[in-house]
CSV table of C-alpha atoms in Angstrom, one decimal:
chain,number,residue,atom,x,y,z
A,1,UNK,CA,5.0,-17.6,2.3
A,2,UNK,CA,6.2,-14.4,0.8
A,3,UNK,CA,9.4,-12.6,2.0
A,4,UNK,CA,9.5,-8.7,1.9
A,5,UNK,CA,13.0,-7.1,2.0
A,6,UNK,CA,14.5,-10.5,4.3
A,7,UNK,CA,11.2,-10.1,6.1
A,8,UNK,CA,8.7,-13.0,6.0
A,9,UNK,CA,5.3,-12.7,6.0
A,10,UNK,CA,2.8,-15.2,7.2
A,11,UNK,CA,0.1,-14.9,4.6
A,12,UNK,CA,-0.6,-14.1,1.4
A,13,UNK,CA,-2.9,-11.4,2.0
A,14,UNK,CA,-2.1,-8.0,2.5
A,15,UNK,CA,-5.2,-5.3,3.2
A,16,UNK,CA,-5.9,-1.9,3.6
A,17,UNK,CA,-7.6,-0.3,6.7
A,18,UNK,CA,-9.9,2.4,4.7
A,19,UNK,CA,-13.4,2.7,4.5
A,20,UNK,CA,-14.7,0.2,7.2
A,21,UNK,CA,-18.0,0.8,8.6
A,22,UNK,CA,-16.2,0.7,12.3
A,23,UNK,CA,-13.1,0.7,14.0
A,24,UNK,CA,-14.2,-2.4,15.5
A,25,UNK,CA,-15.2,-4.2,12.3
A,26,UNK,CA,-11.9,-3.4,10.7
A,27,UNK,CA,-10.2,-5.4,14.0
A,28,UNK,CA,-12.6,-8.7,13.2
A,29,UNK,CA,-12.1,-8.1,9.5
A,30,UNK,CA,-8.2,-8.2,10.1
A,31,UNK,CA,-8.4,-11.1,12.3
A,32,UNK,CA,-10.6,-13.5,9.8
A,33,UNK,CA,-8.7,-12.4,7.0
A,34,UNK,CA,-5.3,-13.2,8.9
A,35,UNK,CA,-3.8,-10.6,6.6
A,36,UNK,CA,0.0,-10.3,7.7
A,37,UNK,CA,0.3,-6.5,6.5
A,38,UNK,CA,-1.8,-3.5,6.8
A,39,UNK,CA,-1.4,-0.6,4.9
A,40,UNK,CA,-1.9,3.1,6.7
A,41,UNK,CA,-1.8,7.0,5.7
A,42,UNK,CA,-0.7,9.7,7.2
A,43,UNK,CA,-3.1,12.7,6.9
A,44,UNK,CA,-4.1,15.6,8.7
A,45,UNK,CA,-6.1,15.9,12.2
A,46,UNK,CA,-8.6,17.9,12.4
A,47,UNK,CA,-8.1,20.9,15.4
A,48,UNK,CA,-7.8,19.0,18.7
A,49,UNK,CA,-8.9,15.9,16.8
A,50,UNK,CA,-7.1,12.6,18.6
A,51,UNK,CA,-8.6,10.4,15.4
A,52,UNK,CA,-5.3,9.6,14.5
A,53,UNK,CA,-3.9,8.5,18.1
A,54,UNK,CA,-7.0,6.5,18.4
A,55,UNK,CA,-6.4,4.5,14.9
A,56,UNK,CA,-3.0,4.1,15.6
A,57,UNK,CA,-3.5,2.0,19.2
A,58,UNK,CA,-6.2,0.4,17.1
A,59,UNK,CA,-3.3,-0.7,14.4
A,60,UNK,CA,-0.8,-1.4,17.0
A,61,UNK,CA,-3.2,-4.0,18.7
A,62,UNK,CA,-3.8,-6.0,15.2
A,63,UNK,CA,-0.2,-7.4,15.8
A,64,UNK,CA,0.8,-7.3,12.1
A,65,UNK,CA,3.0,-5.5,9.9
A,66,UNK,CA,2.6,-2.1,9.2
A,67,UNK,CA,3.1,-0.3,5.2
A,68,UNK,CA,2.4,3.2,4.9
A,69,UNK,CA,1.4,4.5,1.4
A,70,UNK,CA,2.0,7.9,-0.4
A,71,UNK,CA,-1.8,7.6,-1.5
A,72,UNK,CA,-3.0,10.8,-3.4
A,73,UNK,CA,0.9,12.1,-4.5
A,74,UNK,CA,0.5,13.0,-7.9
A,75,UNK,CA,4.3,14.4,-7.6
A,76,UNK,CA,7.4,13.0,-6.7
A,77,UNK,CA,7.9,15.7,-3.9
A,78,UNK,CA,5.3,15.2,-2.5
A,79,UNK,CA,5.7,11.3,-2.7
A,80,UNK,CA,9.0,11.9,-1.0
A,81,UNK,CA,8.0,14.3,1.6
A,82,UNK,CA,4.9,12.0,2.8
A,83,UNK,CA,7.6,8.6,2.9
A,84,UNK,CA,9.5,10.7,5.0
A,85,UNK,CA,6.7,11.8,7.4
A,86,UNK,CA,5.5,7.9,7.1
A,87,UNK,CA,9.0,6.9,8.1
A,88,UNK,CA,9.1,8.8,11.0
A,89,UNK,CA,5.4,8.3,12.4
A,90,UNK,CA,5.0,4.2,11.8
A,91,UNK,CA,8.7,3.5,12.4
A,92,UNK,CA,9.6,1.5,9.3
A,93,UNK,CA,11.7,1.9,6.6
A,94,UNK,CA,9.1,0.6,4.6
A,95,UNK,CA,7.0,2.5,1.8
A,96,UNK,CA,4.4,1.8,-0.4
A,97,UNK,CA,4.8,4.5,-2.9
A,98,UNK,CA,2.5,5.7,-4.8
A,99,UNK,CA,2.7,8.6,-7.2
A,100,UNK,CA,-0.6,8.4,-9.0
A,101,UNK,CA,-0.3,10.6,-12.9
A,102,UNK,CA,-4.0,10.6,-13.8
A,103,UNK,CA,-7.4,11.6,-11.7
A,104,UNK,CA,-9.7,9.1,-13.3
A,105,UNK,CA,-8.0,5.9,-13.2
A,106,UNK,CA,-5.1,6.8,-10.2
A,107,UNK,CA,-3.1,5.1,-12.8
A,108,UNK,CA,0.4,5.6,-11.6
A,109,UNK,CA,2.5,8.4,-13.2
A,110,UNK,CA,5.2,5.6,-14.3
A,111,UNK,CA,8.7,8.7,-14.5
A,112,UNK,CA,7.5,9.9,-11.7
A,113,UNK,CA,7.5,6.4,-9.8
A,114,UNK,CA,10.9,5.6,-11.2
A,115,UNK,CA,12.3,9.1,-9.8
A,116,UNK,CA,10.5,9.0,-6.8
A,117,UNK,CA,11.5,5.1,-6.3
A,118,UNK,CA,15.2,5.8,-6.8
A,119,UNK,CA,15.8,9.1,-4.2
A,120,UNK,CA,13.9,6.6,-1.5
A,121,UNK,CA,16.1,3.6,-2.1
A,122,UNK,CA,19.0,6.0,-1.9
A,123,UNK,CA,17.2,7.3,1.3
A,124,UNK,CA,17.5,3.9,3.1
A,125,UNK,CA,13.6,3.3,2.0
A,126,UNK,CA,12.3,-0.3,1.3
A,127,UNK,CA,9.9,0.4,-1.6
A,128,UNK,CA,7.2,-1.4,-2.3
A,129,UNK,CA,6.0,0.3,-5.6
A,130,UNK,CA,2.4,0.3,-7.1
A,131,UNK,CA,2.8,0.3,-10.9
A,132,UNK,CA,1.5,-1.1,-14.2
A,133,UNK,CA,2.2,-4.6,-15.7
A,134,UNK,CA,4.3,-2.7,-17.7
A,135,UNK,CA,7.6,-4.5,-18.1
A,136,UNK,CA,9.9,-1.9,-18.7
A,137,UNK,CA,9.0,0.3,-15.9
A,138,UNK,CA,9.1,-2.7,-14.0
A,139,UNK,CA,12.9,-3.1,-14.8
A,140,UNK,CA,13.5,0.2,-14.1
A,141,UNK,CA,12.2,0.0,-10.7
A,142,UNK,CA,14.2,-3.3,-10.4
A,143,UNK,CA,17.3,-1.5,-11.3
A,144,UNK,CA,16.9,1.8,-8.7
A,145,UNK,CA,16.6,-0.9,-6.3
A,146,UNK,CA,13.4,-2.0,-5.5
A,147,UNK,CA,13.0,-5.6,-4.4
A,148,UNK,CA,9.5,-5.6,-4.7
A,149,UNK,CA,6.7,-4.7,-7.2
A,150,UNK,CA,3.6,-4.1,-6.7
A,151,UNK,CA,1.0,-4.0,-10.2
A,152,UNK,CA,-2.0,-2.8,-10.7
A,153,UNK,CA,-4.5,-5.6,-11.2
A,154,UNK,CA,-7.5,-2.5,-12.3
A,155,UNK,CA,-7.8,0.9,-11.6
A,156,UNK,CA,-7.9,1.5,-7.6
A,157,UNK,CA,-11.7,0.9,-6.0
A,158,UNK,CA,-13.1,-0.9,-9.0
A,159,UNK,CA,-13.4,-4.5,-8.3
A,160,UNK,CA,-12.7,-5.4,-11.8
A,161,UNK,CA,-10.4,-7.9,-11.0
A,162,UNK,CA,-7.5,-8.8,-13.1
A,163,UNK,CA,-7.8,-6.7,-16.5
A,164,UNK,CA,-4.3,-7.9,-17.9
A,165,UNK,CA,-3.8,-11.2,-16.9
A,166,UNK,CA,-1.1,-11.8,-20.0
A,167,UNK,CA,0.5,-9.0,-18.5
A,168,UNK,CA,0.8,-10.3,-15.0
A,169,UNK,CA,1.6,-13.7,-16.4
A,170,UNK,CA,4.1,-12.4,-18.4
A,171,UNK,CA,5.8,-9.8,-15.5
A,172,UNK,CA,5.7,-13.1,-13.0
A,173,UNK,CA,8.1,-15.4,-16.4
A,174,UNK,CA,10.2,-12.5,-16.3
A,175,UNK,CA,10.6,-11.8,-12.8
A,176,UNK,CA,10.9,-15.0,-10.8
A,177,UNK,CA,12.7,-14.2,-8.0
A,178,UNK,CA,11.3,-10.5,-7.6
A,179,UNK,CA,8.0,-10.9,-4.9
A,180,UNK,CA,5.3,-9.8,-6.6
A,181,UNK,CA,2.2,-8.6,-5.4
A,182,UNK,CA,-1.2,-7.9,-7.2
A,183,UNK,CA,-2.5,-4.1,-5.6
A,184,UNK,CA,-5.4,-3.1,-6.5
A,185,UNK,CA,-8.8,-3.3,-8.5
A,186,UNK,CA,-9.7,-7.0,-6.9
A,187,UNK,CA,-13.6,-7.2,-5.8
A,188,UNK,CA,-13.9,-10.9,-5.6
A,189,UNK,CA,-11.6,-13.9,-3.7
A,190,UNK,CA,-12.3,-15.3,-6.8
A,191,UNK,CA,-10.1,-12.6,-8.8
A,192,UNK,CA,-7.3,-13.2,-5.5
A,193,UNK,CA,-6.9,-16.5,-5.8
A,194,UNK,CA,-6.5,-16.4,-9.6
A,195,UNK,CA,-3.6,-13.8,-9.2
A,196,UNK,CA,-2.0,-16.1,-6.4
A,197,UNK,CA,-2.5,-19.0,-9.5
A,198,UNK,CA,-0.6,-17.4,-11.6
A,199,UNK,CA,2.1,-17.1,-9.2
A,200,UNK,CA,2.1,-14.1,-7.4
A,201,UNK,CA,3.2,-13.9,-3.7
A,202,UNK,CA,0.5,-11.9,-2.8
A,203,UNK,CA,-2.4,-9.4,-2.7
A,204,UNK,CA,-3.7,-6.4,-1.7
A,205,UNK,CA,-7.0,-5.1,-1.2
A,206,UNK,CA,-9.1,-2.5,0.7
A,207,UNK,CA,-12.4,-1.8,-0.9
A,208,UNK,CA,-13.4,-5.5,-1.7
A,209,UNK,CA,-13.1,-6.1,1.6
A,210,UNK,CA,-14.5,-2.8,3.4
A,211,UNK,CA,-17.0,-2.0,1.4
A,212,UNK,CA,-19.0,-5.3,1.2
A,213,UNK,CA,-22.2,-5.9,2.9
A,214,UNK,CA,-20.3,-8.3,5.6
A,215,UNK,CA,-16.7,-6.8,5.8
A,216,UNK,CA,-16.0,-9.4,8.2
A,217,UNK,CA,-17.3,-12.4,6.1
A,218,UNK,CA,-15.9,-11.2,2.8
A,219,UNK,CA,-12.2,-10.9,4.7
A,220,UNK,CA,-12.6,-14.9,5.5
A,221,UNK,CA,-13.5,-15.2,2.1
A,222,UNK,CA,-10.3,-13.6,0.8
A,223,UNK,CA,-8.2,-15.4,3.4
A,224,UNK,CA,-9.7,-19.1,1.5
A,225,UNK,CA,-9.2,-17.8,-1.8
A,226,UNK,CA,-5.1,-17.0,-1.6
A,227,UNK,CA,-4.6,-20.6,0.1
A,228,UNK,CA,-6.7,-21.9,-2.5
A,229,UNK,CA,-4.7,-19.9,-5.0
A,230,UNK,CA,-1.5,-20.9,-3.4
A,231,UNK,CA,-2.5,-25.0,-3.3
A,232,UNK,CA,-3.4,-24.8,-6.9
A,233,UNK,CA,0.4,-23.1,-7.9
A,234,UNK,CA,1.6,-25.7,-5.6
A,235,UNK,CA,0.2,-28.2,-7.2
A,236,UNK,CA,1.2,-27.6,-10.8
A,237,UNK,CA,-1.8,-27.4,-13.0
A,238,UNK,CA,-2.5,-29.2,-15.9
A,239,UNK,CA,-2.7,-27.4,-19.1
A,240,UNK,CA,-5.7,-25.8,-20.8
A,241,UNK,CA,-6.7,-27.6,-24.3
A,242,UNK,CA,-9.1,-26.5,-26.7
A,243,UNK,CA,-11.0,-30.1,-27.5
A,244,UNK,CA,-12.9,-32.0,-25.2
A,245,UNK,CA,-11.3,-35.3,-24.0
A,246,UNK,CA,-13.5,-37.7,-22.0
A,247,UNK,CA,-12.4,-38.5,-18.4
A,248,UNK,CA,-14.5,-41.2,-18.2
A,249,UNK,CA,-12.9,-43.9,-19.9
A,250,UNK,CA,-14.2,-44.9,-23.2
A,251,UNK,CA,-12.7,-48.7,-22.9
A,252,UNK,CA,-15.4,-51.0,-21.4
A,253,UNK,CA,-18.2,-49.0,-22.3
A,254,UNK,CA,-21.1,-51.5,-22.9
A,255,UNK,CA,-21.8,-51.2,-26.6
A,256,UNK,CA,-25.8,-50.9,-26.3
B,1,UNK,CA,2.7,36.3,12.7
B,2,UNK,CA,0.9,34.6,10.3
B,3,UNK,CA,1.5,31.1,10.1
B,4,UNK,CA,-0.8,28.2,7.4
B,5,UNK,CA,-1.4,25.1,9.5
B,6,UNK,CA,-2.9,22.2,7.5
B,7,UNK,CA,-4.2,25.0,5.0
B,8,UNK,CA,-5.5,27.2,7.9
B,9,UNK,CA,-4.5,30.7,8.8
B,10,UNK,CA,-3.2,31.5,12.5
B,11,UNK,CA,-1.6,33.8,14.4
B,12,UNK,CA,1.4,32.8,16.7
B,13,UNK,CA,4.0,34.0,18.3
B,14,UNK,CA,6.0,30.4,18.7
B,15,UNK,CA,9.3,31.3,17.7
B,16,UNK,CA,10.1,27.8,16.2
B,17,UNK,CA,8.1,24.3,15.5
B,18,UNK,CA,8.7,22.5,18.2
B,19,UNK,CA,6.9,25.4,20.8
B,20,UNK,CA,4.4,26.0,17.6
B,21,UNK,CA,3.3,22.2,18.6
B,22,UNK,CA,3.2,22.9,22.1
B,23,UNK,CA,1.1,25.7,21.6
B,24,UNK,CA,-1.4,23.8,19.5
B,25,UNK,CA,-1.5,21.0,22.3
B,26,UNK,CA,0.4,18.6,20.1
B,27,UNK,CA,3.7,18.5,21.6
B,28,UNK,CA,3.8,14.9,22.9
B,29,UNK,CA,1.1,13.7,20.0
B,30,UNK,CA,2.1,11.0,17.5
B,31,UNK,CA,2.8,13.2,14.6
B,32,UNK,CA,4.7,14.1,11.6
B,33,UNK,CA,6.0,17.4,10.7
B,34,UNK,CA,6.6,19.4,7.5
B,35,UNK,CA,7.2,22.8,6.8
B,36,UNK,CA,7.7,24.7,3.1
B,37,UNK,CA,7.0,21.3,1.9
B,38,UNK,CA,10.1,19.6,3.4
B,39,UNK,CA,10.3,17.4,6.2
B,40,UNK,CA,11.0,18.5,9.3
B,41,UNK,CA,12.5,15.6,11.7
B,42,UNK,CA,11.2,15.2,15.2
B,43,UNK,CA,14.6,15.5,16.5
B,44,UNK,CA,15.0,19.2,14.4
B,45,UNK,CA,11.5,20.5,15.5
B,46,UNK,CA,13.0,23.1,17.8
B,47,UNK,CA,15.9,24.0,15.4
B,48,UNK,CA,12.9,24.9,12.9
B,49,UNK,CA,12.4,28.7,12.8
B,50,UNK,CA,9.1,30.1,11.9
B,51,UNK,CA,8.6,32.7,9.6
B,52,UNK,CA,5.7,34.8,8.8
B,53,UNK,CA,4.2,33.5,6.0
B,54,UNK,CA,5.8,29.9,6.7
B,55,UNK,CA,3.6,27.0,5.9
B,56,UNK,CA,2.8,23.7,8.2
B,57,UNK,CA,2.2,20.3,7.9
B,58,UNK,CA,0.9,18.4,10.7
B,59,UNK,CA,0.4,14.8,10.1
B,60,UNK,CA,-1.0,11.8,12.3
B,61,UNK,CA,-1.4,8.2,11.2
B,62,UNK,CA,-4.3,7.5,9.2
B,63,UNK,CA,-6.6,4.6,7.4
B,64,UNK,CA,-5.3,3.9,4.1
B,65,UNK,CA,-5.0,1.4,1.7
């Protein structure tokens, strides 16, 4: 099972709590899916609004880990700022930071992460960073100290599923003792346990999950696929071949 | 004075950030503070002068993904 900053995590799955059609369908979502972290925002309440209060008894109750998110910085002060305010409100040191550098695709601005990444660290901040495949930012991050990386697998909200997978094969060869996670862009188990094939630690994922039909059924679906994904890693796969080659065997065949 | 509070406009006399949360019936809420953009610690709230003009975050935990 994946280990976050010396702290170990019972599943593979990690999922957002966004968009769910209730608070009490996110709980039964969270308890099929047997997700071992959920990741929260801080934003503003509205006047004497106690929405926030509520959702965090709500959070408290699910009995699993807690990452906050800079979701919507597009600059590293405000990335900063936010950790800080996320640090104080949810009590962990922990940070999933986000400092996105374009409005269509929330691709993440990659010299703003790397800045952003490196005053947190310096800050006492675990960061867990959401990034490209790219490997050079990812050895930058590496080097200001994060311990975990976190790539894109498509654009945030998509479902598209795993657009590089080269890319994520080739981060996981050169990074095998960095946990990595796949964040973002998944709209099928089938996509999750395909990341957790390749060798990743983990997923996350929000939209697949809240924004299906049966949020509750899809989580269950999820929780299959990464210990189907995980099994098949385990289990060391045979290699892909171009040819056909008959598994039946050909000796003994009656000659007819 | 005038005081921007999540983007809104009020008028308060609260002389620092701490009483400015009192007054708005958040003084015991499960929030996060800024102000000018920097963060403002729990512990430093009542340190935190107000100035005309100043503006305020006030931040509770939220859904997110």
């Amino acid at each position: 099972m994946p280990e976050f900053y010396g702290k170990e995590i019972a599943s593979r799955l990690m999922l957002g709590t966004a968009q769910y059609p209730s608070p009490a369908i996110l709980a039964d979502a969270f308890r099929q899916s047997a997700a071992g972290i959920a990741t929260v925002s801080v934003r503003r309440e509205a006047g004497g609004d106690q929405a926030g209060q509520d959702f965090w008894a709500l959070i408290q109750d699910l009995g699993v880990a807690v990452l906050p998110n800079t979701a919507g910085c597009h600059s590293v002060r405000e990335a900063v700022t936010t950790a800080q305010m996320a640090r104080e409100l949810f009590d962990t040191n922990w940070i999933k930071l986000e400092v996105i550098g374009h409005a269509d695709t929330l691709q993440p601005d990659p010299f703003g992460l790397i800045d952003a990444a490196a005053q947190l660290t310096e800050d006492g901040f675990e960061v867990f960073p959401y990034c490209t495949e790219d490997l050079v930012l990812c050895e930058r991050l590496v080097e200001v100290g994060c311990k975990v990386l976190m790539p894109w697998g498509a654009p945030i909200g998509t479902g598209l599923g795993l657009n590089n997978i080269y890319g994520l094969r080739s981060l996981r060869a050169h990074f095998p003792d960095i946990p990595l996670v796949v964040d973002a862009g998944l709209g099928l188990p089938s996509q999750a346990a395909h990341a957790i094939e390749l060798g990743y630690d983990a997923v996350l994922l929000n939209t697949a999950v809240a924004k299906a039909g049966d949020p509750v059924a899809m989580a269950k679906g999820f929780a299959r696929a990464v210990e189907a994904g995980a099994l098949a890693h385990q289990a060391d796969a045979m290699e892909p071949r171009d040819m056909a080659a008959p598994s039946t065997p050909v000796f003994g065949k009656a000659i007819l | 004075m005038k005081i921007i509070v999540n983007g809104e406009t009020l008028v308060s006399d609260a002389p620092d950030l701490g009483a400015l949360l009192v007054e708005l019936g958040k003084g015991d809420a499960k929030v996060a503070t800024s102000v000018n953009e920097a963060f403002v610690p729990k512990t430093m709230r009542s340190a935190q002068a107000l100035s005309d003009g100043d503006r305020v975050e006030i931040v509770a935990p939220r859904q997110g993904g």
